[in-house]
Amino acid sequence: METLAHWINGSAVTEGDSVRTADIINPATGVVSGRVPLADAERTQQAIAAASDAFPAWRDTSLSKRTAVLFAFRELLNARKEELAEIITAEQGKVLADALGEISRGQEVVEFACGMPHLLKGGHTENASAAVDVHSVRQPVGVSAIISPFNFPAMVPMWFFPVAIAAGNTVVLKPSEKDPSAANWMAELWKEAGLPDGVFNVVHGGKESVDTLLSDERVASVSFVGSTPIAKYVYETATSHGKRVQALGGAKNHMLVLPDADLDITADAAVNAGYGAAGERCMAISVVVAVEDIADELVSKIAERTRSLKVGDGTRGADMGPLVTVEHRNKVAGYIDAGVEAGATLVVDGREGDVDADSADAFLNPTLFDNVSPDMSIYQDEIFGPVLSVVRVKSYDEGLALINDNKYGNGTAIFTNNGGAARRFENEVQVGMVGVNVPIPVPMAYYSFGGWKSSLFGDTHAHGAEGVHFFTRGKVITKRWQDPSQLGINLGFPTNG
């Protein structure tokens, strides 16, 4: 059984037989396709050292040359994205169309980063004081660590590394051990695009590797996406070691549906956003907040569409694939049990139904609950699976209060044809990303991605202008060329004049 290599300083680095490994499993078949090494602190430090050594030269590389490498990477990625999608489907389980969509959204960030010369422009003020000029610059921070989750093995790293690299930083990527091969594939693509050795490194591992990245003094910044408890740990640990951190956590995304909404469009959106990628999206809609006047009809329409979905192997034309592991599938099924026990109405039971796959162990069909209340675990917890809950409210105000009282604030949506209600929702909802008749409001790359409350630790979102600022730091230069008129002693604090 082949063991995946790390990618350090521009080449594959293999471990010895004694290293700890984890199985790489295709969740649609149950077949072990390989093993991933779990790096110790020493191996992780080797990757950090490679990035640290490569930083000075890459920092001093002209913007024109950096941008040329970005454009080359973009072209290679676009030409071969089907190959990457197959890797993602084989290890993560999502259907091929969804994997391609993930890559395309990541590619948007690569294209955004191709404009880095414009994004890094500073300011200049001539004659701010007598014969004194002032200008500002943005400079790279250094070694940037990226710790990415299993659900988007290509897109989430691409939220960060194109901006980091284009700005002049070097990168150490620690992907999820559940689907690690996409990271190596992208590392090889960077080399083919002409990126110098050491600028982009991949180290595989678990907690020991992560803790090394969080504590090593050569690492300047940490970008993380994952669950809220781990995001909080990453933020607290890395900031205590003097690093800047953007740690994106969990979510419980609500869709508020007002009585004037088109219920067919709304039902389609709820199903697409609730069950896409088997619900393993931080931007998935997991709660439909239905104003009571239309709740019965909306639930009926959602249920009809839910029952029509085809579940199976992502390479066989299914609508929805498996969950990432059997263990996670069983955890999600446990939430269905808990919802029934708590008294919610189980409209569609995902524990039943056919699956088109060689192994059904990691599969769970879409599940729909009605009459869910905020005290139930299926409402309170981020289930991260194909479980959609309907909460009934009496009014817009009650629905808004429900959303704002939730501890998460990642994404939300309102479905309505009332422009005034939509505008009020945009202003009043306490969530970082808002959709109006858009169920998954993931911003374009030139805007920033990030939530509020327990969905984000740190004050900087991913990509967009905030991403550029995260991977750079400001410097202001005040200068005056020497002139005989400057002669003289004056111990007073300098003033403008």
Short mmCIF file of C-alpha atoms in Angstrom, two decimals:
data_model
loop_
_atom_site.label_atom_id
_atom_site.label_comp_id
_atom_site.label_asym_id
_atom_site.label_seq_id
_atom_site.Cartn_x
_atom_site.Cartn_y
_atom_site.Cartn_z
CA MET A 1 0.00 0.00 0.00
CA GLU A 2 1.49 3.30 -1.12
CA THR A 3 2.14 5.97 1.51
CA LEU A 4 1.69 9.56 0.38
CA ALA A 5 4.75 11.80 0.50
CA HIS A 6 5.13 15.26 1.98
CA TRP A 7 6.12 18.05 -0.40
CA ILE A 8 9.04 20.01 0.98
CA ASN A 9 11.41 22.36 -0.80
CA GLY A 10 10.12 21.46 -4.24
CA SER A 11 10.15 17.68 -4.07
CA ALA A 12 8.38 14.68 -2.56
CA VAL A 13 9.72 13.62 0.83
CA THR A 14 8.90 10.12 2.00
CA GLU A 15 8.86 8.82 5.54
CA GLY A 16 10.46 5.67 6.88
CA ASP A 17 8.55 2.54 7.77
CA SER A 18 8.33 3.53 11.43
CA VAL A 19 6.24 6.66 10.90
CA ARG A 20 2.62 6.67 12.02
CA THR A 21 0.10 6.65 9.17
CA ALA A 22 -3.63 6.90 8.62
CA ASP A 23 -5.67 5.16 5.94
CA ILE A 24 -6.99 7.09 2.94
CA ILE A 25 -10.44 5.61 2.28
CA ASN A 26 -12.84 6.12 -0.59
CA PRO A 27 -16.09 6.62 1.37
CA ALA A 28 -18.22 5.50 -1.58
CA THR A 29 -16.55 2.09 -1.79
CA GLY A 30 -14.92 1.56 1.59
CA VAL A 31 -11.66 0.72 -0.18
CA VAL A 32 -8.37 1.88 1.32
CA SER A 33 -6.53 3.60 -1.53
CA GLY A 34 -3.36 4.52 0.33
CA ARG A 35 -1.89 5.83 3.54
CA VAL A 36 -1.01 9.32 4.68
CA PRO A 37 1.97 9.91 6.98
CA LEU A 38 1.36 11.74 10.24
CA ALA A 39 4.38 13.98 10.54
CA ASP A 40 6.11 14.54 13.84
CA ALA A 41 7.44 17.90 15.00
CA GLU A 42 10.81 17.35 13.32
CA ARG A 43 9.32 16.73 9.88
CA THR A 44 6.99 19.70 10.27
CA GLN A 45 9.93 21.88 11.25
CA GLN A 46 11.71 20.74 8.08
CA ALA A 47 8.83 22.14 6.02
CA ILE A 48 8.86 25.37 8.04
CA ALA A 49 12.61 25.68 7.53
CA ALA A 50 12.23 25.25 3.77
CA ALA A 51 9.60 28.00 3.69
CA SER A 52 11.68 30.24 5.93
CA ASP A 53 14.80 29.80 3.80
CA ALA A 54 12.86 30.51 0.59
CA PHE A 55 11.16 33.64 1.92
CA PRO A 56 13.88 36.31 1.41
CA ALA A 57 14.37 35.53 -2.27
CA TRP A 58 10.64 35.23 -2.98
CA ARG A 59 9.91 38.44 -1.07
CA ASP A 60 12.46 40.24 -3.24
CA THR A 61 11.19 38.70 -6.50
CA SER A 62 9.54 41.36 -8.64
CA LEU A 63 5.79 41.59 -8.72
CA SER A 64 5.92 40.98 -12.47
CA LYS A 65 7.67 37.64 -12.03
CA ARG A 66 5.42 36.60 -9.13
CA THR A 67 2.35 37.43 -11.16
CA ALA A 68 3.65 35.46 -14.15
CA VAL A 69 3.85 32.35 -11.96
CA LEU A 70 0.29 32.98 -10.73
CA PHE A 71 -1.00 33.23 -14.29
CA ALA A 72 0.81 30.02 -15.25
CA PHE A 73 -0.69 28.21 -12.26
CA ARG A 74 -4.14 29.47 -13.22
CA GLU A 75 -3.80 28.18 -16.78
CA LEU A 76 -2.55 24.77 -15.67
CA LEU A 77 -5.33 24.47 -13.10
CA ASN A 78 -7.98 25.40 -15.62
CA ALA A 79 -6.68 22.88 -18.16
CA ARG A 80 -6.49 19.98 -15.70
CA LYS A 81 -9.23 20.63 -13.15
CA GLU A 82 -11.12 17.48 -14.11
CA GLU A 83 -8.12 15.48 -12.91
CA LEU A 84 -8.20 17.25 -9.54
CA ALA A 85 -11.96 16.75 -9.28
CA GLU A 86 -11.54 13.00 -9.65
CA ILE A 87 -9.00 13.00 -6.81
CA ILE A 88 -11.41 14.92 -4.57
CA THR A 89 -14.34 12.62 -5.32
CA ALA A 90 -12.24 9.51 -4.70
CA GLU A 91 -11.16 10.68 -1.25
CA GLN A 92 -13.83 13.09 0.01
CA GLY A 93 -16.87 11.52 -1.65
CA LYS A 94 -18.67 14.53 -3.10
CA VAL A 95 -20.07 14.10 -6.60
CA LEU A 96 -17.85 15.08 -9.52
CA ALA A 97 -19.93 18.12 -10.48
CA ASP A 98 -19.63 19.46 -6.96
CA ALA A 99 -15.88 18.83 -6.92
CA LEU A 100 -15.53 20.79 -10.16
CA GLY A 101 -17.58 23.61 -8.66
CA GLU A 102 -15.28 23.72 -5.66
CA ILE A 103 -12.22 24.02 -7.89
CA SER A 104 -13.82 26.78 -9.95
CA ARG A 105 -14.54 28.84 -6.83
CA GLY A 106 -10.95 28.37 -5.70
CA GLN A 107 -9.72 29.36 -9.13
CA GLU A 108 -11.52 32.69 -8.72
CA VAL A 109 -9.14 33.49 -5.87
CA VAL A 110 -6.15 32.59 -8.04
CA GLU A 111 -7.46 35.02 -10.66
CA PHE A 112 -7.99 37.69 -7.99
CA ALA A 113 -4.40 37.22 -6.80
CA CYS A 114 -3.15 37.73 -10.36
CA GLY A 115 -4.01 41.39 -9.77
CA MET A 116 -1.63 41.67 -6.81
CA PRO A 117 0.46 44.51 -8.32
CA HIS A 118 -2.63 46.71 -8.14
CA LEU A 119 -3.67 45.38 -4.73
CA LEU A 120 -0.28 46.14 -3.16
CA LYS A 121 -0.08 49.75 -4.32
CA GLY A 122 0.75 52.09 -1.45
CA GLY A 123 0.18 55.81 -1.07
CA HIS A 124 2.49 58.79 -1.51
CA THR A 125 2.31 62.32 -0.19
CA GLU A 126 4.78 64.87 -1.50
CA ASN A 127 5.87 67.76 0.71
CA ALA A 128 3.90 66.59 3.75
CA SER A 129 6.17 68.91 5.70
CA ALA A 130 8.88 71.23 4.44
CA ALA A 131 10.82 69.14 1.90
CA VAL A 132 9.51 65.96 3.57
CA ASP A 133 7.80 63.21 1.57
CA VAL A 134 5.80 60.32 3.07
CA HIS A 135 4.83 57.04 1.43
CA SER A 136 3.33 53.72 2.54
CA VAL A 137 3.97 50.15 1.42
CA ARG A 138 2.54 46.71 2.12
CA GLN A 139 5.14 44.01 2.70
CA PRO A 140 4.76 40.22 3.11
CA VAL A 141 4.68 38.82 6.64
CA GLY A 142 6.84 35.71 6.06
CA VAL A 143 5.99 32.03 6.50
CA SER A 144 2.23 31.47 6.30
CA ALA A 145 0.72 28.27 7.71
CA ILE A 146 -2.58 27.01 6.28
CA ILE A 147 -4.55 24.30 8.09
CA SER A 148 -7.46 23.17 5.94
CA PRO A 149 -10.49 20.89 6.48
CA PHE A 150 -11.70 17.76 4.72
CA ASN A 151 -14.83 19.18 3.14
CA PHE A 152 -13.09 21.42 0.59
CA PRO A 153 -9.59 20.01 0.00
CA ALA A 154 -8.97 22.34 -2.97
CA MET A 155 -11.13 25.42 -2.50
CA VAL A 156 -10.30 26.25 1.11
CA PRO A 157 -6.51 26.15 0.64
CA MET A 158 -7.05 28.30 -2.46
CA TRP A 159 -8.85 30.87 -0.33
CA PHE A 160 -5.46 31.58 1.20
CA PHE A 161 -2.35 30.45 -0.67
CA PRO A 162 -2.79 32.40 -3.95
CA VAL A 163 -3.02 35.68 -2.02
CA ALA A 164 -0.20 34.72 0.35
CA ILE A 165 2.15 33.69 -2.46
CA ALA A 166 1.32 36.61 -4.75
CA ALA A 167 2.00 39.00 -1.87
CA GLY A 168 5.50 37.53 -1.43
CA ASN A 169 4.99 35.07 1.40
CA THR A 170 5.93 31.40 1.56
CA VAL A 171 3.48 28.68 2.58
CA VAL A 172 3.26 25.50 4.62
CA LEU A 173 -0.07 23.74 3.96
CA LYS A 174 -1.33 21.09 6.38
CA PRO A 175 -4.35 19.47 4.69
CA SER A 176 -6.85 17.13 6.30
CA GLU A 177 -5.52 13.61 6.65
CA LYS A 178 -8.88 12.31 5.36
CA ASP A 179 -8.35 13.60 1.80
CA PRO A 180 -4.73 14.75 1.48
CA SER A 181 -3.86 13.99 -2.15
CA ALA A 182 -5.31 17.19 -3.61
CA ALA A 183 -2.68 19.20 -1.72
CA ASN A 184 0.18 17.24 -3.27
CA TRP A 185 -1.38 17.57 -6.71
CA MET A 186 -1.52 21.35 -6.34
CA ALA A 187 2.07 21.42 -5.05
CA GLU A 188 3.27 19.66 -8.19
CA LEU A 189 1.24 22.10 -10.29
CA TRP A 190 2.97 25.03 -8.61
CA LYS A 191 6.36 23.57 -9.50
CA GLU A 192 5.26 23.11 -13.10
CA ALA A 193 4.11 26.74 -13.12
CA GLY A 194 7.61 27.86 -12.18
CA LEU A 195 7.25 28.56 -8.45
CA PRO A 196 10.68 28.42 -6.78
CA ASP A 197 11.38 25.51 -4.44
CA GLY A 198 10.38 26.09 -0.84
CA VAL A 199 7.72 28.70 -1.53
CA PHE A 200 4.88 26.13 -1.32
CA ASN A 201 5.23 23.14 0.99
CA VAL A 202 2.82 20.42 2.12
CA VAL A 203 3.20 18.53 5.38
CA HIS A 204 0.71 15.84 6.36
CA GLY A 205 -0.14 15.09 9.95
CA GLY A 206 -2.37 15.44 12.94
CA LYS A 207 -2.26 17.36 16.20
CA GLU A 208 1.52 17.22 16.64
CA SER A 209 2.05 18.78 13.24
CA VAL A 210 -0.61 21.43 13.88
CA ASP A 211 0.82 22.35 17.28
CA THR A 212 4.26 22.73 15.73
CA LEU A 213 2.89 25.16 13.14
CA LEU A 214 1.10 27.11 15.87
CA SER A 215 4.17 27.48 18.06
CA ASP A 216 7.22 27.67 15.78
CA GLU A 217 8.63 31.20 15.88
CA ARG A 218 9.41 31.15 12.14
CA VAL A 219 5.70 30.97 11.28
CA ALA A 220 4.26 34.49 10.97
CA SER A 221 0.60 33.80 10.24
CA VAL A 222 -1.93 30.99 10.57
CA SER A 223 -5.06 30.51 8.45
CA PHE A 224 -7.49 27.84 9.63
CA VAL A 225 -10.93 26.51 8.70
CA GLY A 226 -12.70 23.89 10.81
CA SER A 227 -14.98 23.39 13.79
CA THR A 228 -15.50 26.14 16.34
CA PRO A 229 -13.75 24.38 19.27
CA ILE A 230 -10.63 23.77 17.17
CA ALA A 231 -10.77 27.26 15.65
CA LYS A 232 -10.78 28.72 19.16
CA TYR A 233 -7.84 26.51 20.14
CA VAL A 234 -5.89 27.49 17.04
CA TYR A 235 -6.57 31.18 17.65
CA GLU A 236 -5.63 31.14 21.32
CA THR A 237 -2.52 29.01 20.83
CA ALA A 238 -1.13 30.82 17.79
CA THR A 239 -1.80 34.33 19.09
CA SER A 240 -0.10 33.43 22.37
CA HIS A 241 2.99 32.72 20.25
CA GLY A 242 2.79 36.13 18.56
CA LYS A 243 1.19 35.14 15.26
CA ARG A 244 -1.59 36.80 13.36
CA VAL A 245 -4.51 34.39 12.96
CA GLN A 246 -7.67 34.01 10.92
CA ALA A 247 -9.53 31.00 12.30
CA LEU A 248 -12.88 30.29 10.63
CA GLY A 249 -15.13 28.09 12.75
CA GLY A 250 -18.47 26.33 12.58
CA ALA A 251 -21.90 27.40 11.45
CA LYS A 252 -25.62 26.92 11.80
CA ASN A 253 -26.97 28.73 8.78
CA HIS A 254 -30.63 29.82 8.74
CA MET A 255 -32.92 30.58 5.81
CA LEU A 256 -35.80 32.88 6.76
CA VAL A 257 -38.82 32.41 4.48
CA LEU A 258 -41.50 35.12 4.43
CA PRO A 259 -45.10 34.53 3.25
CA ASP A 260 -44.63 36.42 -0.03
CA ALA A 261 -41.75 34.21 -1.22
CA ASP A 262 -42.12 31.98 -4.28
CA LEU A 263 -42.32 28.62 -2.52
CA ASP A 264 -41.21 26.52 -5.49
CA ILE A 265 -38.03 28.56 -5.89
CA THR A 266 -37.55 28.54 -2.12
CA ALA A 267 -38.00 24.77 -1.83
CA ASP A 268 -35.48 24.18 -4.61
CA ALA A 269 -33.02 26.45 -2.83
CA ALA A 270 -33.51 24.78 0.54
CA VAL A 271 -32.86 21.33 -0.92
CA ASN A 272 -29.84 22.46 -2.93
CA ALA A 273 -28.29 24.31 0.00
CA GLY A 274 -29.22 21.77 2.64
CA TYR A 275 -28.14 18.54 0.97
CA GLY A 276 -25.40 19.55 -1.45
CA ALA A 277 -22.10 17.83 -0.59
CA ALA A 278 -24.12 15.72 1.88
CA GLY A 279 -24.48 18.80 4.05
CA GLU A 280 -20.73 18.89 4.69
CA ARG A 281 -20.40 22.60 3.94
CA CYS A 282 -19.82 25.42 6.40
CA MET A 283 -22.24 27.44 4.26
CA ALA A 284 -24.94 24.77 4.07
CA ILE A 285 -28.45 25.78 5.06
CA SER A 286 -29.32 23.60 8.04
CA VAL A 287 -32.34 25.50 9.40
CA VAL A 288 -35.33 26.75 7.44
CA VAL A 289 -37.17 29.38 9.46
CA ALA A 290 -40.70 29.37 8.05
CA VAL A 291 -43.35 31.95 8.93
CA GLU A 292 -46.36 29.87 9.91
CA ASP A 293 -48.69 31.06 7.14
CA ILE A 294 -46.72 29.12 4.54
CA ALA A 295 -44.95 26.49 6.67
CA ASP A 296 -47.18 23.52 5.79
CA GLU A 297 -46.96 24.12 2.05
CA LEU A 298 -43.21 24.79 2.16
CA VAL A 299 -42.47 21.64 4.15
CA SER A 300 -44.53 19.60 1.70
CA LYS A 301 -42.61 21.00 -1.28
CA ILE A 302 -39.22 20.44 0.37
CA ALA A 303 -40.18 16.88 1.29
CA GLU A 304 -41.29 16.10 -2.27
CA ARG A 305 -37.95 17.27 -3.66
CA THR A 306 -35.95 15.56 -0.92
CA ARG A 307 -37.47 12.17 -1.71
CA SER A 308 -36.52 12.55 -5.38
CA LEU A 309 -32.77 12.84 -4.75
CA LYS A 310 -30.48 10.08 -5.96
CA VAL A 311 -27.81 9.09 -3.45
CA GLY A 312 -24.72 7.12 -4.40
CA ASP A 313 -21.16 7.00 -5.65
CA GLY A 314 -20.13 10.44 -6.89
CA THR A 315 -18.85 8.97 -10.16
CA ARG A 316 -22.23 7.44 -11.09
CA GLY A 317 -24.32 10.54 -11.66
CA ALA A 318 -25.75 10.73 -8.15
CA ASP A 319 -27.13 13.97 -6.70
CA MET A 320 -25.46 13.39 -3.34
CA GLY A 321 -22.52 11.27 -2.26
CA PRO A 322 -21.48 9.69 1.04
CA LEU A 323 -20.31 11.34 4.21
CA VAL A 324 -16.56 11.50 4.59
CA THR A 325 -16.24 8.53 6.98
CA VAL A 326 -18.36 5.78 8.45
CA GLU A 327 -17.75 7.25 11.90
CA HIS A 328 -19.10 10.64 10.85
CA ARG A 329 -22.07 8.99 9.15
CA ASN A 330 -22.95 7.23 12.41
CA LYS A 331 -22.57 10.47 14.37
CA VAL A 332 -25.02 12.23 12.04
CA ALA A 333 -27.44 9.29 12.27
CA GLY A 334 -27.26 9.69 16.05
CA TYR A 335 -28.58 13.23 15.66
CA ILE A 336 -31.57 11.86 13.75
CA ASP A 337 -32.25 9.53 16.67
CA ALA A 338 -31.95 12.46 19.06
CA GLY A 339 -34.33 14.60 17.02
CA VAL A 340 -37.00 11.92 17.07
CA GLU A 341 -36.53 11.40 20.80
CA ALA A 342 -36.81 15.16 21.43
CA GLY A 343 -40.19 15.29 19.70
CA ALA A 344 -39.41 16.82 16.29
CA THR A 345 -41.50 15.58 13.38
CA LEU A 346 -39.43 13.32 11.14
CA VAL A 347 -40.81 14.06 7.66
CA VAL A 348 -38.12 12.25 5.63
CA ASP A 349 -35.97 9.63 7.35
CA GLY A 350 -32.47 9.51 5.88
CA ARG A 351 -31.67 6.27 7.69
CA GLU A 352 -33.84 4.58 5.06
CA GLY A 353 -33.59 4.48 1.27
CA ASP A 354 -31.50 3.02 -1.54
CA VAL A 355 -27.89 3.88 -2.29
CA ASP A 356 -26.12 3.35 -5.62
CA ALA A 357 -22.65 2.41 -4.40
CA ASP A 358 -20.42 -0.59 -3.80
CA SER A 359 -20.52 0.03 -0.06
CA ALA A 360 -23.36 1.79 1.78
CA ASP A 361 -21.57 2.10 5.11
CA ALA A 362 -20.76 5.82 4.83
CA PHE A 363 -24.04 6.87 3.23
CA LEU A 364 -27.00 8.62 4.79
CA ASN A 365 -29.97 9.75 2.77
CA PRO A 366 -31.31 13.30 3.09
CA THR A 367 -33.32 13.87 6.25
CA LEU A 368 -36.02 16.48 6.89
CA PHE A 369 -37.37 17.48 10.32
CA ASP A 370 -40.34 19.74 10.99
CA ASN A 371 -41.50 21.39 14.24
CA VAL A 372 -37.95 21.73 15.53
CA SER A 373 -37.47 23.90 18.61
CA PRO A 374 -34.33 25.81 19.66
CA ASP A 375 -33.78 23.63 22.73
CA MET A 376 -33.16 20.49 20.61
CA SER A 377 -29.65 19.27 19.82
CA ILE A 378 -30.50 19.05 16.12
CA TYR A 379 -30.99 22.82 16.24
CA GLN A 380 -28.17 23.77 18.58
CA ASP A 381 -25.31 21.70 17.16
CA GLU A 382 -23.52 21.89 13.83
CA ILE A 383 -24.45 18.43 12.54
CA PHE A 384 -22.45 18.72 9.30
CA GLY A 385 -24.58 16.23 7.44
CA PRO A 386 -27.70 16.00 5.25
CA VAL A 387 -30.15 16.95 8.00
CA LEU A 388 -32.46 19.91 7.37
CA SER A 389 -34.58 21.29 10.21
CA VAL A 390 -37.68 23.47 9.89
CA VAL A 391 -38.45 25.89 12.71
CA ARG A 392 -41.83 27.64 12.59
CA VAL A 393 -42.15 31.27 13.66
CA LYS A 394 -45.08 33.71 13.78
CA SER A 395 -43.39 36.69 12.14
CA TYR A 396 -40.32 38.27 10.58
CA ASP A 397 -39.34 39.73 13.95
CA GLU A 398 -39.46 36.34 15.66
CA GLY A 399 -37.42 34.76 12.88
CA LEU A 400 -34.81 37.53 12.99
CA ALA A 401 -34.50 37.22 16.78
CA LEU A 402 -34.00 33.45 16.44
CA ILE A 403 -31.14 33.94 13.98
CA ASN A 404 -29.49 36.68 16.00
CA ASP A 405 -29.73 34.67 19.23
CA ASN A 406 -27.82 31.76 17.69
CA LYS A 407 -24.18 31.49 18.73
CA TYR A 408 -23.03 31.11 15.13
CA GLY A 409 -22.98 33.87 12.54
CA ASN A 410 -21.46 32.46 9.38
CA GLY A 411 -24.08 32.68 6.63
CA THR A 412 -27.80 33.32 6.36
CA ALA A 413 -30.47 34.04 3.76
CA ILE A 414 -33.90 35.55 3.46
CA PHE A 415 -36.40 34.52 0.80
CA THR A 416 -38.92 37.21 -0.03
CA ASN A 417 -40.18 39.46 -2.81
CA ASN A 418 -40.52 42.37 -0.38
CA GLY A 419 -37.65 44.79 -0.96
CA GLY A 420 -38.24 46.61 2.30
CA ALA A 421 -38.11 43.41 4.34
CA ALA A 422 -34.97 42.30 2.53
CA ARG A 423 -33.24 45.62 3.14
CA ARG A 424 -34.20 45.54 6.80
CA PHE A 425 -32.84 41.98 7.09
CA GLU A 426 -29.54 42.97 5.49
CA ASN A 427 -29.15 45.70 8.09
CA GLU A 428 -30.40 43.92 11.21
CA VAL A 429 -29.15 40.35 10.94
CA GLN A 430 -25.96 39.65 12.93
CA VAL A 431 -24.26 37.35 10.43
CA GLY A 432 -21.17 37.86 8.30
CA MET A 433 -22.52 36.72 4.91
CA VAL A 434 -26.10 37.42 3.88
CA GLY A 435 -28.10 36.20 0.91
CA VAL A 436 -31.31 37.71 -0.45
CA ASN A 437 -32.99 34.89 -2.36
CA VAL A 438 -29.49 33.34 -2.54
CA PRO A 439 -29.24 30.32 -0.22
CA ILE A 440 -25.45 29.96 -0.11
CA PRO A 441 -24.10 33.53 -0.20
CA VAL A 442 -20.42 32.71 -0.69
CA PRO A 443 -18.87 36.01 -1.83
CA MET A 444 -16.84 36.42 -4.99
CA ALA A 445 -13.07 36.39 -4.51
CA TYR A 446 -12.80 40.18 -4.63
CA TYR A 447 -15.01 40.34 -1.52
CA SER A 448 -14.04 38.69 1.74
CA PHE A 449 -15.34 35.41 3.19
CA GLY A 450 -15.98 35.21 6.92
CA GLY A 451 -18.55 35.02 9.67
CA TRP A 452 -19.33 36.67 12.97
CA LYS A 453 -19.64 35.49 16.57
CA SER A 454 -18.45 31.89 17.13
CA SER A 455 -17.90 31.41 13.40
CA LEU A 456 -14.70 33.47 13.36
CA PHE A 457 -11.77 33.94 15.71
CA GLY A 458 -9.64 36.89 14.70
CA ASP A 459 -10.80 40.00 12.93
CA THR A 460 -9.75 39.25 9.36
CA HIS A 461 -11.75 37.32 6.78
CA ALA A 462 -10.43 35.21 3.92
CA HIS A 463 -9.42 36.54 0.46
CA GLY A 464 -10.55 39.87 -0.95
CA ALA A 465 -9.04 43.07 0.42
CA GLU A 466 -9.00 41.65 3.94
CA GLY A 467 -6.95 38.68 2.73
CA VAL A 468 -4.39 41.01 1.16
CA HIS A 469 -4.09 42.94 4.42
CA PHE A 470 -3.80 39.72 6.42
CA PHE A 471 -0.83 38.47 4.39
CA THR A 472 0.93 41.84 4.40
CA ARG A 473 1.84 44.44 6.97
CA GLY A 474 2.02 48.17 6.54
CA LYS A 475 5.11 50.30 6.64
CA VAL A 476 5.23 54.11 6.39
CA ILE A 477 8.43 55.87 5.25
CA THR A 478 9.07 59.55 6.00
CA LYS A 479 12.06 61.00 4.13
CA ARG A 480 13.88 64.23 3.50
CA TRP A 481 17.09 64.59 1.50
CA GLN A 482 19.87 66.27 3.43
CA ASP A 483 20.28 70.01 2.89
CA PRO A 484 22.43 72.64 4.64
CA SER A 485 19.25 74.42 5.78
CA GLN A 486 18.68 71.53 8.19
CA LEU A 487 21.75 72.44 10.30
CA GLY A 488 21.12 73.25 13.93
CA ILE A 489 20.22 71.65 17.26
CA ASN A 490 16.58 71.39 18.29
CA LEU A 491 15.51 68.90 20.96
CA GLY A 492 11.80 69.62 20.58
CA PHE A 493 9.43 67.02 19.18
CA PRO A 494 9.32 67.32 15.36
CA THR A 495 6.28 69.17 14.05
CA ASN A 496 4.95 69.71 10.58
CA GLY A 497 5.70 73.03 9.02
#
